[in-house]
Amino acid sequence: MGIDHAGGREGARVLPKGVHYIFQVVDAAAAERADGRRIPVVLITREHGPGGPETAGAETAQSWLVSAYRDRLCRKRGPGREGLDSLVPHAYVDDAALGAPEEPHIALVESVRDQLRRSMGGSGVLRFPCLDPCLTILRAEVGVGSGKSTLLRDKLYADYKAGHSWLDWLPELATAVGKQAPSGGWLDVVRIPASRLVRRVYMKRLRRRHRWLEGVLQAPGGDFLGTALEIVKDGPQRGNEPLVQRILLMALMRDLAKAVRGPWPGWLWGRRRPGRPWPFVLLLGTVGDLGTPSRAFLDRYTDLARTEDPAPLMILGALTGEVPPYAVPVVPDVAATPPGPGRTAAMHLADRLSVLYAGAETAGVHVVPLSAEPDEGMDADWLRANPKVVPPRVRRRARMRPYLPVAVAAVLLLAASTLVLLPGPAPSAAPSAASVKPPSCRKTKTTDEIVGVTDGLRCTLAGPRDTVLRELERIAGEQNKALTPGRAYRSVVFLAPLTNARENDNAVPSGIPGLRGALLAQRRINKAQARRMPVRLLIANAGEQFTYGSDWSKDREGIDVAQMIIDAAAEEHVAGVVGITQSRDESLQAARELDRAQIPVIATGTVGSRMVDFDAPPRYFQVSPTNDRIARVLADFAVNSEDLRKHTGPGPATAVVVHDPADEFFSEDLADKFGARYTEAGGDVRKIAYLEKGNDRNTTDVAEEICHTVRATNGFVLYAGRSGVMPNLFRAMQGSPLCEKRKGTIAVLAESVDPDLITAPERMGREYPYLTMFYSSSNPIDDGDRKHAYTRFSLDFRDMFHRDDPDIEAAGGFDALNVLSEVINAVYTAHSDGDVRPSDVYTHLRNTGITHLGATGRLRLDGRHNYPPDKAVYIREIDPRGRILPRLACGILHNTDVATTWGPKGRPHPCPRDP
């Protein structure tokens, strides 16, 4: 402390005369036994000097003294160590430092709890079994409906579980016992009841411990959860500030009283007397006028202290406002200690305060007036010689006591393990380098690709020149390796075409953008709060056009990547699959294989109607819209867009639909649905076939036919083909003289666009100057507003991959993994058995569902919606200068707005809605 006496060094604070006598008494009270008595509350203030009221600045002198006393309760750590060690458990609250929280009556109690917990030092761990659940209840948002009690129960247990790490490995041990025991089949019989046993015991204990809450809220009847719903957010009693803080104070007082009593039975722990009997010190830096946070706290605590059991809480405050009506001035007892030589007024005051702390009189709130005269040197000298409180001595058995139950539990656990277990790792523990079965990576003979499953460490799916996939594998390997050993996790497989056949190795595989998004989601998830289950990401390559992804293809050389995932699911702790990225027979068959193995799939980039129709596998979900919705939006845009008409003329122009009649899942499906809607609106449709594989026509011939038809009809191109073969067609169109229009350029409206044109839009004007691109997307544009999920996603994407903008399908992969992770976490929290199975994930999706605000907008998936209804669809234009211009936005957008119309102001057009 920067202190000195009157006339001392310049800039030092001058102490009140005789204050060290008061500090001596307070020191002794802070370090002595509480012994179940009520401890008085002491407020210090300053006397007025002989000249009248206090001078400017004197009003805060008592606040400075309380703050200075806090320094007496801590000491600096030894050489080479930063920070302070607490000598006595304490908390310091100042209204100014508290800030301006929405609910200061809650924030103040929460601050006291956190500071007391941190200041225990070597005195053990301070737990708040009454207060912590009360704070969880106050923070809980349970919405409306019949499931409120269940949701509140799950939140309470989740917070309890987060503070008790043994709940993570205990169920894993039970699983290991079941698998290793000779009669391991019993595991399936008892797994579900056992997973809920700890939660049931905790909830019964919680109800018993909080019976007093029913009386406070005047809601008797034994329904703890029903009573607690009164004070959740939006609860009927939540706005009752005095009642809420009264509940928190009662919980705090009960917890502190229990902390000095110790556990039952005392004889088992050698606790004939409490091991940490001293009181907990609370310093109030500013006890102001009526209504201020510290004054309101003191008012309610004083009222409770009269009727509740004594709590070992010693409060020392600085009175900066009016004297509370219940406070009693401390007057020296001159009759008991008559004046004499060497007996000053400050000494008489200290004697009186010592009697109060000794409990000889009824406890209450007492005001101690400090002298207005400055210290002449004695007080400053004493404080320099006695800078710290002498902490209470902790007995040896008290130091050993916290380790005794751990030692007993360890012995019992070792005995049980010796009888039942064989050596082996816990099944849900994060893997070590030697514990994971090597994933399979097989090179194909027909296409010269490497397909299979990897964790990014054991083998590679990248060819000799595939630096892009190899870099993504490196990132996956590093993030998987960073999982905390021994902590529960679940694996998610990203399954998609990640390579091309040797003849198409210049094109971007459809799964690469989504894999980038999934890797970013994994990084975010694993850096999140401790209570969230980490994700280990496995990478599965199905080969170009999903050739090796299932048992459907005739050319798969006996390779079935979906079956590889199924075979590894148990050992790798697979909870689900994301990705897919293509609507094909092969990808749907892979989803069916995984469905038969009870593994759920959340796809991204798949839009074909047959992927989600009545015959779709029940465990298949997707975060992308369907062709039916996209076709209706494209048709409405083609009929009404003034931007498109700049290239075609007035009225609905002829749509030259480029499609692949052999691609029934995607291209033909989109062409038929667009044609039906566009024809219904009065437009004309001309179809031209452009095959993805097995082309019997030269690409140049197809390009010339397209350009000839567009010139003859003054129409536009509706590209319904795959993005992978778009570059070849565009190069052929650019090289054909027929594609050079006399005025303007040829407009192309596409659903699946070459990803490179989105990440480098300047290429459009440079390489294809005779074409103007309009394309649809389910991703919003980064508007720079950090409140929007897509903006945050874009910033993180650029930081992680050092690219200018996210790939067109990256946000979909990001959302798919986040959705699956949220479901995994919900199941993990609710079931508490550490063994989240794929069937549990699907059951939660089907019965409870999930609503997730992702980078691509709000996503709702459940038993009735295997794709998000009214998913956002955007249409944008790439102009000759390489700018991407928004032209249409329909559906539930990324900022949660619902766009029901589009078009120019004053002439809006209705957006298509899902039935």
Short mmCIF file of C-alpha atoms in Angstrom, two decimals, residues 40 112 161 212 553 676 846 901:
data_model
loop_
_atom_site.label_atom_id
_atom_site.label_comp_id
_atom_site.label_asym_id
_atom_site.label_seq_id
_atom_site.Cartn_x
_atom_site.Cartn_y
_atom_site.Cartn_z
CA PRO A 40 -21.46 -9.23 12.79
CA VAL A 112 -18.71 -13.46 -4.86
CA LYS A 161 -21.43 -33.04 -15.42
CA TRP A 212 -36.33 -24.95 0.90
CA SER A 553 -21.38 -49.32 -59.44
CA ALA A 676 -42.70 -27.55 -66.21
CA ARG A 846 -36.22 -37.88 -35.63
CA THR A 901 -40.64 -11.15 -52.17
#
